[in-house]
Amino acid sequence: MSESPHNGLTLVLGPANSGKIGRVLRWWEERLPQGALLVAPTAPDARRLALRMARRTGGLLGQEPALTFDGLIRLILERPLRYATDLERALIAARLLRDTPLEALALSANLPGVLTALSRLLEQLRESGKDPQELDRILVRWGAVDPQAASLAGDIRRLAEAYVQTLSSLGLTDRPAAVQE
């Protein structure tokens, strides 16, 4: 098991049944007065941790000591987030293919698999860690450096920009945008 000794974020790693949960709960109890939080990979894991924490302390009122990464983002941003579901993202991508003026992709926009490919591409672009303006600059540069790809880069730029605008207009976000914020 490996643990960092500092007071910021701590990552606890180790094989199953190595005492990680006990160590994490002891760490949390020592820092209870400071309002320490545990981030668990899934909501069921966070609930199980919270129950164990409540049993150890005799109850927890007014606090959420174990949460998921999404819960941590909501806590930091101090507002609820509404992520676009897979279905919503697919519907948005279909609308984008229908309504966005396309050049290189115009003839293939209605082919089987294009919708899925576009949805995945938009997701990967958002997960790249680049903000929309930086992605736009990269796509512009790509089109300038490779003239044969210029119309494709332009199509991707328009689709990516329309995707961000559509999410915003619907009051939706995605995890990468929330993490960047």
PDB file of C-alpha atoms in Angstrom, residues 80-161:
ATOM      1  CA  PRO A  80     -25.968  21.097  -9.116  1.00  0.00           C
ATOM      2  CA  LEU A  81     -24.818  19.873 -12.504  1.00  0.00           C
ATOM      3  CA  ARG A  82     -26.961  18.262 -15.158  1.00  0.00           C
ATOM      4  CA  TYR A  83     -24.847  16.074 -17.369  1.00  0.00           C
ATOM      5  CA  ALA A  84     -26.047  15.207 -20.843  1.00  0.00           C
ATOM      6  CA  THR A  85     -27.033  11.540 -20.966  1.00  0.00           C
ATOM      7  CA  ASP A  86     -25.809   9.200 -23.704  1.00  0.00           C
ATOM      8  CA  LEU A  87     -29.211   9.519 -25.391  1.00  0.00           C
ATOM      9  CA  GLU A  88     -29.154  13.318 -25.184  1.00  0.00           C
ATOM     10  CA  ARG A  89     -25.642  13.416 -26.635  1.00  0.00           C
ATOM     11  CA  ALA A  90     -26.729  11.127 -29.493  1.00  0.00           C
ATOM     12  CA  LEU A  91     -29.766  13.314 -30.213  1.00  0.00           C
ATOM     13  CA  ILE A  92     -27.604  16.437 -30.150  1.00  0.00           C
ATOM     14  CA  ALA A  93     -25.112  14.814 -32.547  1.00  0.00           C
ATOM     15  CA  ALA A  94     -27.951  13.831 -34.912  1.00  0.00           C
ATOM     16  CA  ARG A  95     -29.251  17.404 -34.851  1.00  0.00           C
ATOM     17  CA  LEU A  96     -25.771  18.754 -35.498  1.00  0.00           C
ATOM     18  CA  LEU A  97     -25.311  16.484 -38.508  1.00  0.00           C
ATOM     19  CA  ARG A  98     -28.667  17.636 -39.843  1.00  0.00           C
ATOM     20  CA  ASP A  99     -28.346  21.382 -39.147  1.00  0.00           C
ATOM     21  CA  THR A 100     -24.633  22.217 -39.424  1.00  0.00           C
ATOM     22  CA  PRO A 101     -23.342  23.255 -42.857  1.00  0.00           C
ATOM     23  CA  LEU A 102     -20.778  20.584 -43.754  1.00  0.00           C
ATOM     24  CA  GLU A 103     -18.239  20.281 -46.552  1.00  0.00           C
ATOM     25  CA  ALA A 104     -16.050  17.172 -46.269  1.00  0.00           C
ATOM     26  CA  LEU A 105     -18.615  15.268 -44.209  1.00  0.00           C
ATOM     27  CA  ALA A 106     -21.704  16.323 -46.190  1.00  0.00           C
ATOM     28  CA  LEU A 107     -21.957  13.169 -48.321  1.00  0.00           C
ATOM     29  CA  SER A 108     -21.273  10.783 -45.455  1.00  0.00           C
ATOM     30  CA  ALA A 109     -23.397  12.459 -42.761  1.00  0.00           C
ATOM     31  CA  ASN A 110     -26.285  10.006 -43.247  1.00  0.00           C
ATOM     32  CA  LEU A 111     -24.225   6.828 -43.516  1.00  0.00           C
ATOM     33  CA  PRO A 112     -24.527   4.163 -40.810  1.00  0.00           C
ATOM     34  CA  GLY A 113     -22.026   4.661 -38.010  1.00  0.00           C
ATOM     35  CA  VAL A 114     -21.371   8.347 -38.654  1.00  0.00           C
ATOM     36  CA  LEU A 115     -23.616   9.430 -35.778  1.00  0.00           C
ATOM     37  CA  THR A 116     -21.822   7.099 -33.368  1.00  0.00           C
ATOM     38  CA  ALA A 117     -18.419   8.205 -34.677  1.00  0.00           C
ATOM     39  CA  LEU A 118     -19.330  11.878 -34.310  1.00  0.00           C
ATOM     40  CA  SER A 119     -20.638  11.363 -30.777  1.00  0.00           C
ATOM     41  CA  ARG A 120     -17.415   9.589 -29.820  1.00  0.00           C
ATOM     42  CA  LEU A 121     -15.236  12.221 -31.514  1.00  0.00           C
ATOM     43  CA  LEU A 122     -17.004  15.059 -29.704  1.00  0.00           C
ATOM     44  CA  GLU A 123     -16.612  13.189 -26.423  1.00  0.00           C
ATOM     45  CA  GLN A 124     -12.902  12.622 -27.035  1.00  0.00           C
ATOM     46  CA  LEU A 125     -12.358  16.257 -27.975  1.00  0.00           C
ATOM     47  CA  ARG A 126     -14.071  17.330 -24.737  1.00  0.00           C
ATOM     48  CA  GLU A 127     -11.995  14.828 -22.720  1.00  0.00           C
ATOM     49  CA  SER A 128      -8.740  16.095 -24.243  1.00  0.00           C
ATOM     50  CA  GLY A 129      -8.339  18.646 -21.461  1.00  0.00           C
ATOM     51  CA  LYS A 130      -8.359  21.470 -23.993  1.00  0.00           C
ATOM     52  CA  ASP A 131     -10.926  24.241 -23.691  1.00  0.00           C
ATOM     53  CA  PRO A 132     -13.139  24.940 -26.741  1.00  0.00           C
ATOM     54  CA  GLN A 133     -11.036  27.936 -27.831  1.00  0.00           C
ATOM     55  CA  GLU A 134      -7.825  25.925 -27.729  1.00  0.00           C
ATOM     56  CA  LEU A 135      -9.436  23.061 -29.663  1.00  0.00           C
ATOM     57  CA  ASP A 136     -10.604  25.574 -32.248  1.00  0.00           C
ATOM     58  CA  ARG A 137      -7.056  26.925 -32.620  1.00  0.00           C
ATOM     59  CA  ILE A 138      -5.707  23.387 -33.037  1.00  0.00           C
ATOM     60  CA  LEU A 139      -8.259  22.584 -35.733  1.00  0.00           C
ATOM     61  CA  VAL A 140      -7.514  25.867 -37.542  1.00  0.00           C
ATOM     62  CA  ARG A 141      -3.797  25.031 -37.430  1.00  0.00           C
ATOM     63  CA  TRP A 142      -4.487  21.514 -38.737  1.00  0.00           C
ATOM     64  CA  GLY A 143      -6.431  22.923 -41.672  1.00  0.00           C
ATOM     65  CA  ALA A 144      -3.671  25.415 -42.428  1.00  0.00           C
ATOM     66  CA  VAL A 145      -0.855  22.881 -42.235  1.00  0.00           C
ATOM     67  CA  ASP A 146      -2.666  20.196 -44.252  1.00  0.00           C
ATOM     68  CA  PRO A 147      -4.716  21.792 -47.060  1.00  0.00           C
ATOM     69  CA  GLN A 148      -6.217  18.406 -47.970  1.00  0.00           C
ATOM     70  CA  ALA A 149      -7.723  18.244 -44.467  1.00  0.00           C
ATOM     71  CA  ALA A 150      -8.862  21.873 -44.356  1.00  0.00           C
ATOM     72  CA  SER A 151     -12.522  21.167 -45.130  1.00  0.00           C
ATOM     73  CA  LEU A 152     -12.610  18.250 -42.669  1.00  0.00           C
ATOM     74  CA  ALA A 153     -10.988  20.397 -39.975  1.00  0.00           C
ATOM     75  CA  GLY A 154     -13.569  23.103 -40.728  1.00  0.00           C
ATOM     76  CA  ASP A 155     -16.430  20.610 -40.381  1.00  0.00           C
ATOM     77  CA  ILE A 156     -15.094  19.360 -37.055  1.00  0.00           C
ATOM     78  CA  ARG A 157     -14.650  22.948 -35.841  1.00  0.00           C
ATOM     79  CA  ARG A 158     -18.255  23.822 -36.700  1.00  0.00           C
ATOM     80  CA  LEU A 159     -19.599  20.613 -35.148  1.00  0.00           C
ATOM     81  CA  ALA A 160     -17.565  21.036 -31.950  1.00  0.00           C
ATOM     82  CA  GLU A 161     -18.612  24.681 -31.579  1.00  0.00           C
TER      83      GLU A 161
END
